Amino acid sequence: MAVGGLHEILGDLGNVSEEWDEYDDDQQEFIQNVAIFLTSFLSSHLRLVETSASRASVIQAHQYVLRISQVDERELFKVCLEYWNVLVRGMYEDSRTSSFNAPSGLLNLGSNAGANGASMSADLRRQMYSGILTGVRYVMISRMARPEEVLIVENDEGEIVREFIKETDTITLYKAERECLIYLTHLDPKDMENIMVEKLNRQMDGSEWSWSNLNKLCWAIGSISGSMSEDQERRVLVIIIKDLLSLCELKRGKDNKAVVASNIMYVVGQYPRFLKAHWKFLKTVANKLFEFMHELHEGVRDMACDTFVTIAQKCRRHFIAHQPGEASPFVDEIIANAESITSDLMPQQVNRFCEAVGYLISAQLNTQTQAMLISGLMKPYNDEWNSLVQKVGENINVLEDLNVVKQLGNILRVNVSACGAVGKGFISQVGNIYIDMLGLYKAVSEIISSCVARDGAIATKYANVRAMRTIKKEALRL
């Protein structure tokens, strides 16, 4: 078999990941061609190879692919990842088929006869590849891609905003790795648990501590949500969150604590099944997020708001339900304390908070109660809106004040964010500001037209004109 020839040329490739940068172009190209050859051949002929070649040769071929997977070269890794998905998907489907078709172990006796040309049984394949799959689990965790891309960009109005990118090469890679990890977890959840706890312990003792390593580990932990049994998921998650909280206490320095805190929030937000089953823990998490919204580190505040949105989307009914031992639904408490919770947030972060509360309110099916919740959430913004609109009505020149224009734009943004989350029930709030919004839209349109007529196209770059265009845009969106 070709593996024997490769072994004479390459040895066992034990140090390929460390020595990769020292290879010349020809050596790197040869390794790339080996990866393409092995993954293509095994993808197409694995069943035949398993029954006709020696077990040692099959394992050696997979060892080559595993070691090449460890090389820090994205395109090379993607070639290997595609094969690992083929392998683990096939093994998972085999295990489901065999468990469905063979209620008794006696029925599997004939399927192990590889020498007779029959396919290996699912159990025998899992046993054969167990060492390889353990190695793949380590590789997937260490190479885990970021689950979402967040760019800091300047919008048309000159404001710095965060933009969530839905489709990039990194996100595509994350989805492929997540698929692989989910199959790997189904095939051996205990091994996956042991590896993740071990990797987290290495963060605790400092032997593998780095922001990058912790991020990748937590992205991997979040990616397998729902792939373990509920009991095992509960046990593993309690261990992981406990260790992450200890790590947060252990680390010194604002930035280190911010990274750990952000990862705690990310992991928690990925496990709604656990949160739904444990109300007190869910409430504790929400209150912790509100604490993080006062952190001086802006990245922590962003993560707290994003996680609150995620939890609100997935667990909304639990916030509006009257839980045992509670004086009122938790959403009432959140709305009552909203001004205090958001006191340190930037305008865009306030929008995210109101969006999250909007998702909670959307779960309230009683229209009257829902209208009261909307009114409570929007009251401070309506009070500020009415005050500013009154000043504009008394003196249109107030709109020359850039801060006033920005405040009006921010209030409209809050309405847009909450409206998108609540849905049609938000019509009552829109009615409160609709007439004033139309008047404001007309006023800023006339000012913008006047500026452009006077100064030409350059007027669209003026800060006050860009802020007024925000008012027009958000009014139209609402």
Coordinates of C-alpha atoms in Angstrom, one line a residue:
M1 CA 0.0 0.0 0.0
A2 CA 1.1 3.6 -0.6
V3 CA 1.3 4.1 3.2
G4 CA 4.4 1.9 3.3
G5 CA 6.2 4.0 0.7
L6 CA 5.2 7.2 2.5
H7 CA 6.6 5.9 5.7
E8 CA 10.0 5.3 4.0
I9 CA 10.0 8.9 2.8
L10 CA 8.3 10.8 5.7
G11 CA 8.9 8.6 8.7
D12 CA 6.0 9.1 11.2
L13 CA 5.7 12.9 10.7
G14 CA 5.9 13.3 14.5
N15 CA 7.3 16.9 14.4
V16 CA 5.7 18.2 11.2
S17 CA 3.7 21.0 13.0
E18 CA 6.9 22.3 14.8
E19 CA 9.1 22.0 11.7
W20 CA 6.6 23.3 9.1
D21 CA 8.1 26.7 8.9
E22 CA 11.6 25.3 8.4
Y23 CA 10.5 23.3 5.3
D24 CA 11.2 24.7 1.9
D25 CA 8.4 25.2 -0.7
D26 CA 8.9 21.8 -2.3
Q27 CA 8.7 20.0 1.0
Q28 CA 5.6 21.9 2.0
E29 CA 4.0 21.2 -1.3
F30 CA 4.8 17.5 -1.0
I31 CA 3.1 17.4 2.4
Q32 CA 0.1 19.2 1.0
N33 CA -0.1 16.7 -1.9
V34 CA 0.1 13.8 0.7
A35 CA -2.8 15.3 2.6
I36 CA -4.9 15.7 -0.6
F37 CA -4.1 12.2 -1.8
L38 CA -4.9 10.5 1.6
T39 CA -8.1 12.4 2.3
S40 CA -9.4 12.0 -1.2
F41 CA -8.5 8.3 -1.4
L42 CA -9.9 7.5 2.1
S43 CA -13.1 9.5 1.5
S44 CA -13.8 7.4 -1.6
H45 CA -12.5 4.0 -0.6
L46 CA -12.4 3.8 3.2
R47 CA -14.8 0.8 3.5
L48 CA -12.8 -1.2 1.0
V49 CA -9.5 -0.3 2.7
E50 CA -10.8 -1.3 6.1
T51 CA -11.6 -4.8 5.0
S52 CA -8.7 -5.4 2.5
A53 CA -5.7 -3.6 4.1
S54 CA -4.0 -4.3 7.4
R55 CA -5.3 -2.5 10.4
A56 CA -1.8 -1.0 11.0
S57 CA -1.8 0.6 7.5
V58 CA -5.2 2.1 7.9
I59 CA -4.2 3.6 11.3
Q60 CA -0.9 4.9 9.9
A61 CA -2.8 6.6 7.1
H62 CA -5.0 8.3 9.6
Q63 CA -2.1 9.2 11.8
Y64 CA -0.6 11.1 8.8
V65 CA -3.8 13.0 8.3
L66 CA -4.0 13.8 12.0
R67 CA -0.4 15.1 12.2
I68 CA -0.9 17.2 9.1
S69 CA -4.0 18.6 10.7
Q70 CA -1.9 20.0 13.5
V71 CA 0.1 22.2 11.1
D72 CA -0.7 25.9 11.4
E73 CA -1.8 26.3 7.8
R74 CA -5.5 27.1 7.3
E75 CA -6.0 25.8 3.8
L76 CA -4.2 22.6 4.7
F77 CA -6.3 22.2 7.8
K78 CA -9.5 22.7 5.8
V79 CA -8.5 19.8 3.5
C80 CA -8.0 17.5 6.6
L81 CA -11.2 18.8 8.3
E82 CA -13.3 17.9 5.3
Y83 CA -12.1 14.3 5.6
W84 CA -12.6 14.2 9.4
N85 CA -16.2 15.3 8.9
V86 CA -16.7 12.5 6.3
L87 CA -15.2 9.9 8.8
V88 CA -17.1 10.9 11.9
R89 CA -20.4 11.5 10.1
G90 CA -20.2 8.0 8.6
M91 CA -19.3 6.4 12.0
Y92 CA -22.2 8.3 13.7
E93 CA -24.7 7.1 11.0
D94 CA -23.3 3.5 11.4
S95 CA -23.8 3.6 15.1
R96 CA -27.4 4.8 14.7
T97 CA -28.1 2.2 12.1
S98 CA -26.6 -0.7 14.0
S99 CA -28.4 0.2 17.2
F100 CA -31.7 0.4 15.3
N101 CA -31.2 -2.8 13.4
A102 CA -29.5 -4.9 16.0
P103 CA -31.3 -5.0 19.4
S104 CA -29.3 -8.1 20.3
G105 CA -25.5 -8.3 20.2
L106 CA -25.8 -11.8 18.6
L107 CA -26.9 -10.2 15.4
N108 CA -23.5 -8.5 15.0
L109 CA -21.5 -11.7 15.1
G110 CA -21.3 -12.0 11.3
S111 CA -20.6 -8.3 10.6
N112 CA -17.1 -8.4 12.1
A113 CA -15.8 -10.8 9.6
G114 CA -13.6 -8.3 7.7
A115 CA -11.6 -11.1 6.1
N116 CA -14.8 -12.2 4.3
G117 CA -15.2 -8.8 2.7
A118 CA -18.1 -7.7 4.9
S119 CA -18.1 -4.2 6.4
M120 CA -16.8 -3.7 9.9
S121 CA -19.5 -3.3 12.6
A122 CA -20.0 0.1 14.1
D123 CA -18.5 -1.0 17.5
L124 CA -15.4 -2.4 15.9
R125 CA -14.9 0.7 13.8
R126 CA -15.3 2.9 16.9
Q127 CA -12.8 0.7 18.8
M128 CA -10.3 0.8 15.9
Y129 CA -10.4 4.6 15.5
S130 CA -10.7 5.5 19.2
G131 CA -7.1 6.7 19.5
I132 CA -7.4 8.7 16.2
L133 CA -10.6 10.3 17.2
T134 CA -9.2 11.3 20.6
G135 CA -6.4 13.1 18.7
V136 CA -9.0 14.7 16.4
R137 CA -10.8 16.1 19.4
Y138 CA -7.6 17.7 20.7
V139 CA -6.9 19.2 17.2
M140 CA -10.4 20.6 16.8
I141 CA -10.3 22.3 20.2
S142 CA -6.9 23.8 19.6
R143 CA -7.8 25.0 16.1
M144 CA -11.3 26.2 16.9
A145 CA -12.4 29.2 14.8
R146 CA -14.2 32.3 16.1
P147 CA -18.0 31.7 16.0
E148 CA -18.8 35.1 14.7
E149 CA -17.0 38.1 13.2
V150 CA -17.6 41.5 14.8
L151 CA -16.2 44.4 12.9
I152 CA -15.9 48.0 14.3
V153 CA -16.9 50.2 11.4
E154 CA -17.9 53.7 10.6
N155 CA -21.5 54.0 9.3
D156 CA -22.9 56.5 6.8
E157 CA -23.6 58.9 9.6
G158 CA -19.9 58.9 10.8
E159 CA -20.6 56.9 13.9
I160 CA -18.5 54.0 15.1
V161 CA -20.6 50.9 15.4
R162 CA -20.2 47.1 15.8
E163 CA -21.3 45.1 12.7
F164 CA -22.0 41.4 12.9
I165 CA -20.8 39.6 9.8
K166 CA -22.9 36.5 8.9
E167 CA -20.8 34.9 6.3
T168 CA -17.0 34.8 6.2
D169 CA -14.4 32.2 5.6
T170 CA -13.8 32.0 9.4
I171 CA -17.5 31.4 10.2
T172 CA -17.7 28.7 7.5
L173 CA -14.7 27.1 9.1
Y174 CA -16.3 27.3 12.5
K175 CA -19.5 25.6 11.3
A176 CA -17.5 22.8 9.8
E177 CA -15.5 22.4 13.1
R178 CA -18.7 22.5 15.1
E179 CA -20.2 19.8 13.0
C180 CA -17.2 17.6 13.5
L181 CA -17.1 18.2 17.3
I182 CA -20.8 17.4 17.6
Y183 CA -20.3 14.0 15.9
L184 CA -17.2 13.4 18.0
T185 CA -19.2 14.1 21.1
H186 CA -22.0 11.7 20.1
L187 CA -19.5 9.0 19.4
D188 CA -17.8 9.3 22.8
P189 CA -19.2 11.9 25.1
K190 CA -17.0 10.8 28.1
D191 CA -13.8 11.2 26.1
M192 CA -14.9 14.7 25.0
E193 CA -15.7 15.6 28.6
N194 CA -12.3 14.4 29.9
I195 CA -10.4 16.3 27.2
M196 CA -12.3 19.6 27.8
V197 CA -11.9 19.4 31.6
E198 CA -8.2 18.5 31.1
K199 CA -7.7 21.5 28.8
L200 CA -9.4 23.8 31.3
N201 CA -7.3 22.5 34.1
R202 CA -4.2 23.4 32.0
Q203 CA -5.6 26.9 31.8
M204 CA -5.9 26.9 35.6
D205 CA -2.4 25.7 36.3
G206 CA -0.9 28.1 33.7
S207 CA 0.7 25.4 31.5
E208 CA -1.5 26.4 28.5
W209 CA -2.8 29.8 29.6
S210 CA -3.3 32.3 26.9
W211 CA -6.2 34.4 25.7
S212 CA -6.2 32.6 22.4
N213 CA -6.2 29.1 24.0
L214 CA -9.0 30.0 26.4
N215 CA -11.1 31.5 23.7
K216 CA -10.7 28.5 21.4
L217 CA -11.5 26.1 24.3
C218 CA -14.7 28.0 25.2
W219 CA -15.8 28.3 21.6
A220 CA -15.4 24.5 21.4
I221 CA -17.4 24.0 24.6
G222 CA -20.1 26.2 23.3
S223 CA -20.3 24.5 20.0
I224 CA -21.3 21.1 21.4
S225 CA -24.4 22.4 23.3
G226 CA -27.1 19.8 23.1
S227 CA -25.0 16.9 21.9
M228 CA -24.6 15.3 25.4
S229 CA -27.3 13.8 27.5
E230 CA -29.0 16.3 29.8
D231 CA -27.5 14.8 32.9
Q232 CA -24.0 14.7 31.5
E233 CA -24.4 18.2 30.1
R234 CA -25.5 19.5 33.5
R235 CA -22.5 17.8 35.3
V236 CA -19.9 19.0 32.7
L237 CA -21.3 22.6 32.6
V238 CA -21.2 22.9 36.4
I239 CA -17.6 21.8 36.4
I240 CA -16.7 24.2 33.6
I241 CA -18.4 27.3 34.9
K242 CA -17.0 26.6 38.4
D243 CA -13.5 26.4 37.0
L244 CA -13.9 29.5 34.8
L245 CA -15.2 31.5 37.8
S246 CA -12.1 30.3 39.8
L247 CA -9.9 31.3 36.8
C248 CA -11.4 34.7 36.8
E249 CA -10.6 35.1 40.5
L250 CA -7.1 33.7 40.0
K251 CA -6.0 35.9 37.1
R252 CA -4.6 39.4 37.8
G253 CA -5.0 42.4 35.5
K254 CA -8.1 44.0 34.0
D255 CA -7.6 42.6 30.5
N256 CA -7.1 39.0 31.8
K257 CA -10.2 39.2 33.9
A258 CA -12.1 40.7 30.9
V259 CA -11.2 37.8 28.7
V260 CA -12.2 35.2 31.2
A261 CA -15.5 37.0 32.0
S262 CA -16.3 37.2 28.3
N263 CA -15.8 33.5 27.9
I264 CA -17.9 32.7 30.9
M265 CA -20.7 34.7 29.4
Y266 CA -20.3 33.1 26.0
V267 CA -20.4 29.5 27.4
V268 CA -23.4 30.2 29.5
G269 CA -25.3 31.8 26.6
Q270 CA -24.8 28.6 24.5
Y271 CA -26.6 26.3 26.9
P272 CA -30.3 27.3 27.0
R273 CA -31.4 23.8 27.9
F274 CA -29.5 23.9 31.1
L275 CA -30.6 27.5 31.9
K276 CA -34.3 26.6 31.3
A277 CA -34.1 23.7 33.7
H278 CA -32.5 25.7 36.5
W279 CA -34.4 29.0 37.0
K280 CA -32.3 30.2 40.0
F281 CA -29.1 29.7 38.0
L282 CA -30.7 31.5 35.0
K283 CA -31.6 34.5 37.3
T284 CA -28.1 34.5 38.8
V285 CA -26.6 34.6 35.3
A286 CA -28.8 37.5 34.3
N287 CA -27.9 39.5 37.4
K288 CA -24.2 38.7 36.7
L289 CA -24.7 40.1 33.2
F290 CA -26.2 43.3 34.6
E291 CA -23.1 43.6 36.9
F292 CA -20.8 43.2 33.9
M293 CA -22.7 46.0 32.1
H294 CA -21.0 48.3 34.6
E295 CA -17.5 47.1 33.9
L296 CA -15.0 49.7 32.8
H297 CA -13.7 47.4 30.1
E298 CA -16.0 48.1 27.0
G299 CA -15.5 44.7 25.6
V300 CA -17.0 43.1 28.7
R301 CA -20.0 45.4 28.4
D302 CA -20.5 44.5 24.8
M303 CA -20.3 40.8 25.6
A304 CA -22.7 41.2 28.5
C305 CA -25.3 42.9 26.2
D306 CA -24.8 40.3 23.4
T307 CA -25.2 37.4 25.9
F308 CA -28.3 38.9 27.4
V309 CA -29.8 39.1 23.9
T310 CA -28.9 35.5 23.3
I311 CA -30.4 34.3 26.6
A312 CA -33.5 36.5 26.1
Q313 CA -34.2 34.9 22.7
K314 CA -33.8 31.3 24.0
C315 CA -35.3 31.6 27.5
R316 CA -37.9 34.4 27.1
R317 CA -40.8 32.5 28.6
H318 CA -39.0 31.9 31.9
F319 CA -38.5 35.7 32.5
I320 CA -42.2 36.5 32.0
A321 CA -43.5 33.6 34.1
H322 CA -44.3 34.0 37.8
Q323 CA -41.6 31.7 39.2
P324 CA -42.1 29.9 42.6
G325 CA -40.9 32.0 45.5
E326 CA -40.8 35.2 43.4
A327 CA -43.0 38.3 44.2
S328 CA -43.4 39.0 40.5
P329 CA -42.1 37.9 37.1
F330 CA -38.4 38.8 36.7
V331 CA -39.1 40.9 33.7
D332 CA -40.9 43.4 35.9
E333 CA -37.8 43.8 38.1
I334 CA -35.6 44.2 35.0
I335 CA -37.8 47.0 33.6
A336 CA -38.0 48.7 37.0
N337 CA -34.2 48.8 37.3
A338 CA -33.5 49.4 33.6
E339 CA -32.2 52.9 34.0
S340 CA -29.7 51.8 36.8
I341 CA -28.6 48.7 34.7
T342 CA -27.9 50.8 31.6
S343 CA -26.4 53.8 33.4
D344 CA -22.8 52.9 32.2
L345 CA -23.7 51.7 28.7
M346 CA -23.0 53.4 25.4
P347 CA -26.0 54.2 23.2
Q348 CA -25.4 51.1 21.0
Q349 CA -25.2 48.9 24.1
V350 CA -28.4 50.4 25.4
N351 CA -30.0 49.4 22.1
R352 CA -28.9 45.8 22.6
F353 CA -30.3 45.8 26.2
C354 CA -33.7 47.1 25.0
E355 CA -33.7 44.6 22.2
A356 CA -33.2 41.8 24.8
V357 CA -36.0 43.1 27.0
G358 CA -38.1 43.4 23.9
Y359 CA -37.7 39.6 23.3
L360 CA -38.8 39.0 26.9
I361 CA -41.9 41.2 26.4
S362 CA -42.8 39.4 23.1
A363 CA -43.3 36.2 25.1
Q364 CA -46.2 37.8 27.1
L365 CA -49.4 36.7 25.3
N366 CA -51.7 38.9 27.3
T367 CA -52.0 42.1 25.2
Q368 CA -52.8 44.3 28.1
T369 CA -49.9 43.1 30.3
Q370 CA -47.6 43.3 27.3
A371 CA -48.6 46.9 26.6
M372 CA -47.9 47.7 30.3
L373 CA -44.4 46.2 30.0
I374 CA -43.7 48.1 26.8
S375 CA -44.8 51.3 28.5
G376 CA -42.6 50.6 31.5
L377 CA -39.5 49.9 29.3
M378 CA -40.0 53.0 27.1
K379 CA -41.1 55.5 29.8
P380 CA -37.6 57.1 30.3
Y381 CA -37.1 57.4 26.6
N382 CA -40.5 58.8 26.0
D383 CA -40.0 61.4 28.8
E384 CA -36.7 62.5 27.2
W385 CA -38.3 62.5 23.7
N386 CA -41.2 64.7 24.8
S387 CA -38.9 67.1 26.5
L388 CA -36.6 67.4 23.4
V389 CA -39.5 67.6 21.0
Q390 CA -41.1 70.4 23.1
K391 CA -37.8 72.4 22.9
V392 CA -37.7 71.9 19.2
G393 CA -41.3 73.1 18.9
E394 CA -40.6 76.2 20.8
N395 CA -37.4 77.0 18.9
I396 CA -36.4 75.1 15.7
N397 CA -32.8 76.4 16.1
V398 CA -32.4 73.8 18.9
L399 CA -31.7 71.3 16.1
E400 CA -28.5 73.2 15.5
D401 CA -27.2 71.6 18.7
L402 CA -25.5 68.4 17.7
N403 CA -26.0 66.8 21.1
V404 CA -29.8 67.3 20.8
V405 CA -29.9 65.8 17.3
K406 CA -27.9 62.8 18.5
Q407 CA -30.1 62.3 21.5
L408 CA -33.2 62.2 19.3
G409 CA -31.5 59.8 16.9
N410 CA -30.6 57.5 19.8
I411 CA -34.1 57.5 21.2
L412 CA -35.4 56.5 17.7
R413 CA -32.8 53.7 17.6
V414 CA -34.0 52.4 21.0
N415 CA -37.6 52.3 19.6
V416 CA -36.4 50.4 16.5
S417 CA -34.4 47.9 18.5
A418 CA -37.3 47.2 20.9
C419 CA -39.9 47.2 18.1
G420 CA -38.0 44.6 16.1
A421 CA -37.9 42.3 19.1
V422 CA -41.4 42.8 20.4
G423 CA -43.2 42.7 17.1
K424 CA -46.7 43.9 16.3
G425 CA -47.5 44.6 20.0
F426 CA -45.2 47.6 19.8
I427 CA -47.8 49.5 17.8
S428 CA -49.0 51.1 21.1
Q429 CA -45.6 52.7 21.6
V430 CA -45.2 53.8 18.0
G431 CA -48.6 55.6 18.4
N432 CA -47.1 57.7 21.3
I433 CA -44.4 59.3 19.2
Y434 CA -45.8 59.0 15.7
I435 CA -47.1 62.5 15.2
D436 CA -44.0 64.2 16.7
M437 CA -41.8 61.8 14.7
L438 CA -43.4 62.9 11.4
G439 CA -43.0 66.6 12.4
L440 CA -39.4 66.0 13.3
Y441 CA -38.8 64.1 10.0
K442 CA -40.1 67.1 8.1
A443 CA -38.1 69.6 10.0
V444 CA -34.7 67.8 9.6
S445 CA -35.5 67.2 5.9
E446 CA -35.9 70.9 5.3
I447 CA -32.7 71.7 7.2
I448 CA -30.7 69.1 5.3
S449 CA -32.1 70.4 1.9
S450 CA -31.3 74.0 3.0
C451 CA -27.7 73.0 3.9
V452 CA -27.1 71.1 0.6
A453 CA -28.6 74.0 -1.5
R454 CA -26.3 76.5 0.3
D455 CA -23.1 74.5 0.4
G456 CA -23.5 71.7 -2.1
A457 CA -22.7 68.0 -1.8
I458 CA -20.0 68.7 0.8
A459 CA -22.9 69.5 3.3
T460 CA -23.7 65.8 3.5
K461 CA -20.4 65.3 5.4
Y462 CA -21.2 67.9 8.1
A463 CA -21.6 66.2 11.5
N464 CA -25.0 67.8 12.2
V465 CA -26.3 66.8 8.7
R466 CA -25.2 63.2 9.2
A467 CA -26.9 63.1 12.6
M468 CA -30.1 64.4 11.1
R469 CA -29.9 61.8 8.4
T470 CA -29.8 59.2 11.2
I471 CA -33.1 60.6 12.5
K472 CA -34.7 60.2 9.0
K473 CA -33.3 56.7 8.5
E474 CA -34.5 55.4 11.9
A475 CA -37.9 57.1 11.6
L476 CA -38.4 55.3 8.3
R477 CA -37.2 52.0 9.8
L478 CA -39.6 52.3 12.7

